[in-house]
Short mmCIF file of C-alpha atoms (C1' of nucleotides) in Angstrom, two decimals:
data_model
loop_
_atom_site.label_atom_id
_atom_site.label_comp_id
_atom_site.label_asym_id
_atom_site.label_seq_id
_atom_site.Cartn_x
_atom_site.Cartn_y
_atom_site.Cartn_z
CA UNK W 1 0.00 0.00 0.00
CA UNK W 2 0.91 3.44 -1.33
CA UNK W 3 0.26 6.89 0.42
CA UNK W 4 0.56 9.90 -1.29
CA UNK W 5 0.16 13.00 0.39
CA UNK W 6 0.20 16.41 -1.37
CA UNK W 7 -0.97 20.12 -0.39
CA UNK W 8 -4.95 20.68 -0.08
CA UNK W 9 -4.56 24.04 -1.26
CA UNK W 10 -5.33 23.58 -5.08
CA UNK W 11 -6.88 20.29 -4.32
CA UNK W 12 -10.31 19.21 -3.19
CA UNK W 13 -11.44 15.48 -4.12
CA UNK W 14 -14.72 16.34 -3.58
CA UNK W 15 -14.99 19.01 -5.52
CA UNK W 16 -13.14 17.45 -8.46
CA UNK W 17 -14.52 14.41 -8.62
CA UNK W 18 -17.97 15.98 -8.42
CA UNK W 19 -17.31 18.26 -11.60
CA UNK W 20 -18.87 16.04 -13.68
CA UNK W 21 -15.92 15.01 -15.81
CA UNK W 22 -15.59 11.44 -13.93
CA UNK W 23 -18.45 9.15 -12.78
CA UNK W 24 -16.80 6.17 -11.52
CA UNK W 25 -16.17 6.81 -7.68
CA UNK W 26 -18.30 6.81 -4.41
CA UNK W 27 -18.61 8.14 -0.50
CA UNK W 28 -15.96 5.93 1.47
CA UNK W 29 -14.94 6.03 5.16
CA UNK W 30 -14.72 10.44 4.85
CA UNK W 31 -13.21 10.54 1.64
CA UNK W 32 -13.88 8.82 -1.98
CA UNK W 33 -12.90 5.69 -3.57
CA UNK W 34 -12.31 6.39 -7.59
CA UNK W 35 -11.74 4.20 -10.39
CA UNK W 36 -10.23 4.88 -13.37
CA UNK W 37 -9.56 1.49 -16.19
CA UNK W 38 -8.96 -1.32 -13.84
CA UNK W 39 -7.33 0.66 -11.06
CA UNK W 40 -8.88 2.04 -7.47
CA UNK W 41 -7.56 4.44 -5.07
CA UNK W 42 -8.74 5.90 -1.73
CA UNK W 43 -8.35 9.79 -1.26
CA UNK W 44 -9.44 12.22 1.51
CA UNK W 45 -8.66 15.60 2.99
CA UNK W 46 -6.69 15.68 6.00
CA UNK W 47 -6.17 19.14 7.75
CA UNK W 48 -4.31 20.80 5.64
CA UNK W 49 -3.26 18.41 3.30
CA UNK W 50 -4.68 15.19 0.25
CA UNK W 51 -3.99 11.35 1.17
CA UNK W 52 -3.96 9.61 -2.01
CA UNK W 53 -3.58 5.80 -1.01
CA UNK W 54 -3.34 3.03 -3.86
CA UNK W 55 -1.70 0.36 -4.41
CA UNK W 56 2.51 0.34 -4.67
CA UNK W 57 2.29 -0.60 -8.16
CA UNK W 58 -0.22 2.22 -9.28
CA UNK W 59 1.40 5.00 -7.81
CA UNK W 60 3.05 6.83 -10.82
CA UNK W 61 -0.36 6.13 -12.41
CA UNK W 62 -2.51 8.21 -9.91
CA UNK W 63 0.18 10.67 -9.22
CA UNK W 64 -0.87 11.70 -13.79
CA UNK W 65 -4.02 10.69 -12.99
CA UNK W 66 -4.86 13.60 -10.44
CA UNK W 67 -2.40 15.51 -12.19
CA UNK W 68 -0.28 16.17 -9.52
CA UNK W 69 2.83 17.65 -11.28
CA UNK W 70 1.16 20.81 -12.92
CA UNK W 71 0.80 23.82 -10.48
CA UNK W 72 -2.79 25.08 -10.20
CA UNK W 73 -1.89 28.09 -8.26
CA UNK W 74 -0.45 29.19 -11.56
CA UNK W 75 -4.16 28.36 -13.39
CA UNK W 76 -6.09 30.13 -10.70
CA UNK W 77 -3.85 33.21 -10.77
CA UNK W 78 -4.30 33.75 -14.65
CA UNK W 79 -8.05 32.88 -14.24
CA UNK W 80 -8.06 35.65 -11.65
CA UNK W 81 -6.28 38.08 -14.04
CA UNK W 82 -8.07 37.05 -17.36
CA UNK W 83 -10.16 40.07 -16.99
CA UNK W 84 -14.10 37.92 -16.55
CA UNK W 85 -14.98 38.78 -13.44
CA UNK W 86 -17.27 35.60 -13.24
CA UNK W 87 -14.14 33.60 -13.95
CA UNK W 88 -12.17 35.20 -11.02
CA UNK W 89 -14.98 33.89 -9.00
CA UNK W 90 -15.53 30.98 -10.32
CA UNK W 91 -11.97 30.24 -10.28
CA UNK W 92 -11.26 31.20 -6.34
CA UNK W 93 -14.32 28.72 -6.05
CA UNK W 94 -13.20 25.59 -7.61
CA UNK W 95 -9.55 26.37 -6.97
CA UNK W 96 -9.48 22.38 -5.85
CA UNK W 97 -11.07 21.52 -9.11
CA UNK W 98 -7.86 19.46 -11.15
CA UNK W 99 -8.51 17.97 -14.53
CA UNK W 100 -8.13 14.53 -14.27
CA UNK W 101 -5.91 12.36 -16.80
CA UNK W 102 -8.29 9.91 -17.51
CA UNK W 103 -8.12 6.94 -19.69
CA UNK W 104 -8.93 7.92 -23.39
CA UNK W 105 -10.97 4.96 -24.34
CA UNK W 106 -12.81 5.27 -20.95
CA UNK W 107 -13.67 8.88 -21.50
CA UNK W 108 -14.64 8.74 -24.86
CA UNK W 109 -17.26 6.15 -23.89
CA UNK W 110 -18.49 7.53 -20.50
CA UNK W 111 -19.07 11.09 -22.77
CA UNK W 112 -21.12 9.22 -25.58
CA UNK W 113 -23.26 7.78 -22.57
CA UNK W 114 -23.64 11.21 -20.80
CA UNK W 115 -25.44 13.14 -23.94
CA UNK W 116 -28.86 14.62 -23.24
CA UNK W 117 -28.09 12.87 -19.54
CA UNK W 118 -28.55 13.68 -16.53
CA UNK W 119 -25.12 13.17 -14.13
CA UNK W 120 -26.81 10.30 -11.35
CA UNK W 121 -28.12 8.60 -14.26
CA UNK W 122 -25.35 8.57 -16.10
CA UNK W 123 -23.60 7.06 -13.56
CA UNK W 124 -26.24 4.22 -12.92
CA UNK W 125 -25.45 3.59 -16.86
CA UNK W 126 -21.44 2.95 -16.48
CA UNK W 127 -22.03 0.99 -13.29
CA UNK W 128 -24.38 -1.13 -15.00
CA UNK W 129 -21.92 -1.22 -18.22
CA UNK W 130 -18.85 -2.24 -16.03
CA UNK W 131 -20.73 -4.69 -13.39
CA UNK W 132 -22.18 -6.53 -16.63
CA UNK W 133 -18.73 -6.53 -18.51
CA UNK W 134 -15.95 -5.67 -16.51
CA UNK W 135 -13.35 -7.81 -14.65
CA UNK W 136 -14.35 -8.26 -11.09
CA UNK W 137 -11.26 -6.83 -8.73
CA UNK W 138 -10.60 -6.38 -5.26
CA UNK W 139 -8.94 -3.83 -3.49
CA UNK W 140 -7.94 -3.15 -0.03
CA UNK W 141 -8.34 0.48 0.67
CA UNK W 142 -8.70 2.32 3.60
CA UNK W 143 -7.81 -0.76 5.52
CA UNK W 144 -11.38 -2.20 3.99
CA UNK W 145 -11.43 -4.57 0.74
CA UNK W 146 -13.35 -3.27 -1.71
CA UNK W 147 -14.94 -5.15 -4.88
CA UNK W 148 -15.25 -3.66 -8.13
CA UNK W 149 -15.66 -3.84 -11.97
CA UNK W 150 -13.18 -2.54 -14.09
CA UNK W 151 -14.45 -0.16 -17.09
CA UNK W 152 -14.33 -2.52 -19.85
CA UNK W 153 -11.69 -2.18 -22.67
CA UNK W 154 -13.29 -2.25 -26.27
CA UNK W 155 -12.36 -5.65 -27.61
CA UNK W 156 -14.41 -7.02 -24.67
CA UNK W 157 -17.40 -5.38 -25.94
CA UNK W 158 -16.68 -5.71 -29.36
CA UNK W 159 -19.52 -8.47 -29.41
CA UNK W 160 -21.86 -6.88 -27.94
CA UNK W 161 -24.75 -5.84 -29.61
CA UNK W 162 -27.45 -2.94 -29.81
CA UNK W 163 -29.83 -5.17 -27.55
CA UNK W 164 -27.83 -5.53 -24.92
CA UNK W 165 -26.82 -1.83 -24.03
CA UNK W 166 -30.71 -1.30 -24.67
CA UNK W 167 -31.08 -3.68 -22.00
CA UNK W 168 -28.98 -1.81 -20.37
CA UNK W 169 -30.76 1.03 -19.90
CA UNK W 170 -28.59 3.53 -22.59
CA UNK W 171 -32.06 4.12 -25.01
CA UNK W 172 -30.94 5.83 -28.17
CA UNK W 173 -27.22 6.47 -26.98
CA UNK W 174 -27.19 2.13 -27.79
CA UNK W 175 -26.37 2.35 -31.35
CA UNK W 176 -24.18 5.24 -30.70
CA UNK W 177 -22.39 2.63 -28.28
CA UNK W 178 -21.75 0.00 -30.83
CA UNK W 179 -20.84 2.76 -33.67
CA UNK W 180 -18.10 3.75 -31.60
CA UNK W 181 -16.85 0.63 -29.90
CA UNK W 182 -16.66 -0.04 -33.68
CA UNK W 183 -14.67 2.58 -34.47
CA UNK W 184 -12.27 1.97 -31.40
CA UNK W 185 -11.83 -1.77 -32.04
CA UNK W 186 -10.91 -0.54 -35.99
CA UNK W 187 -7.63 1.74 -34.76
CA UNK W 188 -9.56 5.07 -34.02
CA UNK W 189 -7.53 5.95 -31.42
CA UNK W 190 -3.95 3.87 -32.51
CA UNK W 191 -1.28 6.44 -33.37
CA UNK W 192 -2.98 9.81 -32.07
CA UNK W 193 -0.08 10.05 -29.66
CA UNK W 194 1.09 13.26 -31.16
CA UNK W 195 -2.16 14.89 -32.87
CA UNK W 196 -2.86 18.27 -32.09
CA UNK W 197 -6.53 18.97 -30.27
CA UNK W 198 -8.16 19.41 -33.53
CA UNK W 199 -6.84 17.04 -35.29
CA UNK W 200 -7.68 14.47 -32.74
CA UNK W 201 -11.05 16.01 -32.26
CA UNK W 202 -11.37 15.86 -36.49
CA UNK W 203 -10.74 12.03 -36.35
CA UNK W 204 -13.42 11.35 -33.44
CA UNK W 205 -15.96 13.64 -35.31
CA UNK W 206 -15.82 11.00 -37.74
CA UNK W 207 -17.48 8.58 -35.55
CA UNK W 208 -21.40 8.28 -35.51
CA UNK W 209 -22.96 9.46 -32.32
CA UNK W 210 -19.90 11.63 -31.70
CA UNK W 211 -20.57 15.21 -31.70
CA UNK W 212 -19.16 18.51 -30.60
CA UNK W 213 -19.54 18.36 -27.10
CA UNK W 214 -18.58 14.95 -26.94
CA UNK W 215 -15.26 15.24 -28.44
CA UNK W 216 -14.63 18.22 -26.90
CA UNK W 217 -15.04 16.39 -23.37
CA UNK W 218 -12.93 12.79 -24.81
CA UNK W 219 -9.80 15.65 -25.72
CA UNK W 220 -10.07 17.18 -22.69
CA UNK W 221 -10.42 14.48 -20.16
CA UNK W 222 -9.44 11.50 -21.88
CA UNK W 223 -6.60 13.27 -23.73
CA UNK W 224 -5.44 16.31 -21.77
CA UNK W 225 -6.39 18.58 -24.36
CA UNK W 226 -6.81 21.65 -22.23
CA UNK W 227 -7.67 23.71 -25.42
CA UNK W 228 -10.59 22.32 -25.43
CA UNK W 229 -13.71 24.57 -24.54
CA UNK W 230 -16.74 21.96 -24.01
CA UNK W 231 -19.93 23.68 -24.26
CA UNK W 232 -23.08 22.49 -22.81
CA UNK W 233 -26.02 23.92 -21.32
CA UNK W 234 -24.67 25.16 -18.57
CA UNK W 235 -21.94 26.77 -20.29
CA UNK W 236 -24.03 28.08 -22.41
CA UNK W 237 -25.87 29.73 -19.71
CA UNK W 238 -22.67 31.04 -18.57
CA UNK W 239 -21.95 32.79 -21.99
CA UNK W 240 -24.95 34.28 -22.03
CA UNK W 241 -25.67 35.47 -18.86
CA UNK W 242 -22.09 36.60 -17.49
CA UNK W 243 -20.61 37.20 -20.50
CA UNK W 244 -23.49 38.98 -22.27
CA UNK W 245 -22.55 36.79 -25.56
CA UNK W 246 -24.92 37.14 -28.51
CA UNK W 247 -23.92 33.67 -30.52
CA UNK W 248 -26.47 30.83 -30.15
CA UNK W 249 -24.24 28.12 -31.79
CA UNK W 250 -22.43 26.17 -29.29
CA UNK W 251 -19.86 25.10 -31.34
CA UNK W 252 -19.42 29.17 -31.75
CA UNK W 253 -19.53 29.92 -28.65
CA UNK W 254 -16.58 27.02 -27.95
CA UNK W 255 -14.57 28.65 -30.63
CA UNK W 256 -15.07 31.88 -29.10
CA UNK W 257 -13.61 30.71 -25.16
CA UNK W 258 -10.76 28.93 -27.31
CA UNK W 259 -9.49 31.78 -28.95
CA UNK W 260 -9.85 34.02 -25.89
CA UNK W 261 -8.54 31.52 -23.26
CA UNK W 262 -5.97 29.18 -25.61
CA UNK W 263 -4.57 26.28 -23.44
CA UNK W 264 -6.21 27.25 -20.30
CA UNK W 265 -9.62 27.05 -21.54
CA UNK W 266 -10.38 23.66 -20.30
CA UNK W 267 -8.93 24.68 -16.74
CA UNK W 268 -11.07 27.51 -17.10
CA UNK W 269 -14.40 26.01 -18.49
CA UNK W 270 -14.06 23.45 -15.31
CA UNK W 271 -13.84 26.44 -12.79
CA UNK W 272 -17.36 28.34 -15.15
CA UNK W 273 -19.11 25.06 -15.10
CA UNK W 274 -18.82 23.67 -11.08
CA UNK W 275 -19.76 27.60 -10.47
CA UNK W 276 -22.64 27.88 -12.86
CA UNK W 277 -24.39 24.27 -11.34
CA UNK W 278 -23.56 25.46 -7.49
CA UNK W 279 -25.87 28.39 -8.34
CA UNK W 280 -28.44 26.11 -8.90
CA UNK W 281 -28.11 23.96 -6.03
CA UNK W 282 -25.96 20.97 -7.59
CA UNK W 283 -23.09 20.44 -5.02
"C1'" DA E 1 -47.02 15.46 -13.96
"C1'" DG E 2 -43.98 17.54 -16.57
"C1'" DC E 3 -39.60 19.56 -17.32
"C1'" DC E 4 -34.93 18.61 -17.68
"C1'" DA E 5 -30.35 16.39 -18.48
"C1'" DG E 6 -22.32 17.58 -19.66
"C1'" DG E 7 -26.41 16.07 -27.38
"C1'" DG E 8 -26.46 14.29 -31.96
"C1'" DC E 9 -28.62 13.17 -36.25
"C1'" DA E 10 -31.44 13.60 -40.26
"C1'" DG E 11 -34.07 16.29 -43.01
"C1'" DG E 12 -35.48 20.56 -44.42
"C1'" DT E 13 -34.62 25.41 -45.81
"C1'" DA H 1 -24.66 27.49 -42.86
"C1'" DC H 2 -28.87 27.66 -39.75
"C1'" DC H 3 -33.41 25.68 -37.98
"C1'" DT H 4 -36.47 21.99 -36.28
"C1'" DG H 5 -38.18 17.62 -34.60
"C1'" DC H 6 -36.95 13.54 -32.91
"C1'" DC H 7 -34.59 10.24 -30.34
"C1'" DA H 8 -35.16 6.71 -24.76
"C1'" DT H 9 -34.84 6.97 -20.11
"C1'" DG H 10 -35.38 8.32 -15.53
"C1'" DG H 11 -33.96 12.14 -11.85
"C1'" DC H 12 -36.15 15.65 -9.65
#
DNA sequence: AGCCAGGGCAGGT
DNA sequence: ACCTGCCATGGC
């Protein structure tokens, strides 16, 4: 077993993991278990500080995961001084908030399930996808074993048909499912190593059920594409109401954060979107 | 009961 | 390029 402990100042599990860019994680003994692939970890705020606590083997992997090297103070301060005084606010609010390094084939997945999806639900769906798929592990965390399901990698699902994610509970988002397990299984995502945000976001465009918000959120979370502005309702709301924007095409209104915010714009659309849904009651 | 949710597609202008 | 209706399901 594997403790990491790092400064609380620029990092607040809660808040992160309840963002809304990760649904694989639950309440645990005053902290939060998360998952990520096949891999479980235990974190919680003590005084002042983070305990991470994994296993010995997965350290270097959560240490990326939570993105841990990258200073946020840095983020927070250019948020502060970006000259949107909603982002200053929103910014000194989620300060805690880290983008997580996520799997990309996870993300891409969990993101075709969220569309036009609520966040509890679309966390019943994954459960359900990796309790009906997944490899069954066990982890001792916390000084409790825990059981869980991995997230399942493509080729296991590359049988799977239509029916059973409608069984499943995913509606229309089930052909979408099988489209891009598909497209995975086929090399979508083999050699993307060194593709630029667009172009990345230009190859998974190609994919039915794939669409701008979609790929947006797969670059950003599942590839650390932080010039990535995913816009969604609430960001949407956002533009409109605290930046007094007059486009009405999301995909606009994405390039228009991009250009203004370059490589910080997925920091910065984390810190607009946890402030926009705390207005309204959601965390 | 009815609106809403981290949307996308197809078909029409 | 923009607009509209439709798509399943269930949280609240």
């Amino acid at each position: 077993m594997k403790k990491i402990v790092v400064s609380g100042d620029f990092f607040n599990p809660a808040d992160t993991l309840n963002c809304g860019q990760v649904f694989r994680y639950f309440d645990f003994n005053g902290g939060y278990v998360a998952f990520s692939g096949d891999k479980a970890c235990f974190l919680k705020t003590e005084g002042e500080n983070v305990l991470v606590e994994c296993s010995e083997a997965d350290e270097k992997y959560f240490y990326n995961y939570f993105d841990l090297a990258e200073d946020y103070s840095e983020i927070v301060a250019r948020a502060c001084e970006s000259g949107a005084e909603v982002l200053k606010t929103a910014a000194l609010l989620g300060k805690g908030v880290r983008i997580l390094r996520q799997k990309g084939e996870e993300a891409l997945l969990s993101f075709v399930i969220s569309q036009n999806n609520n966040i509890p639900r679309i966390k019943k769906l994954i459960e359900g996808l990796c309790s009906a798929v997944g490899n069954k592990k066990t982890a001792v965390l916390a000084g409790e074993t825990v059981q869980y399901y991995a997230f399942p990698e493509a080729s296991e699902l590359a049988d799977k048909t239509e029916d059973f994610y409608l069984n499943l509970g995913f509606g229309y988002r089930a052909r979408y499912m099988c489209e891009v397990v598909r497209a995975i299984n086929g090399g979508l995502l083999c050699g993307i190593e060194n593709l630029s945000f667009s172009e990345l976001k230009k190859r998974l465009l190609e994919v039915k059920g794939v669409g701008e918000k979609v790929a947006d959120c797969a670059c950003l979370f599942g590839f650390h594409k932080t010039d990535s502005f995913p816009v969604d309702v609430w960001l949407e709301r956002v533009y409109k109401q605290d930046f007094n924007g007059s486009l009405t095409d999301r995909k606009k209104i994405s390039e228009y954060f991009v250009s203004r915010f370059k490589s910080d714009s997925g920091f910065f659309q984390q810190y607009l979107f946890y402030y926009k849904r705390s207005l309204s009651g959601n965390r």
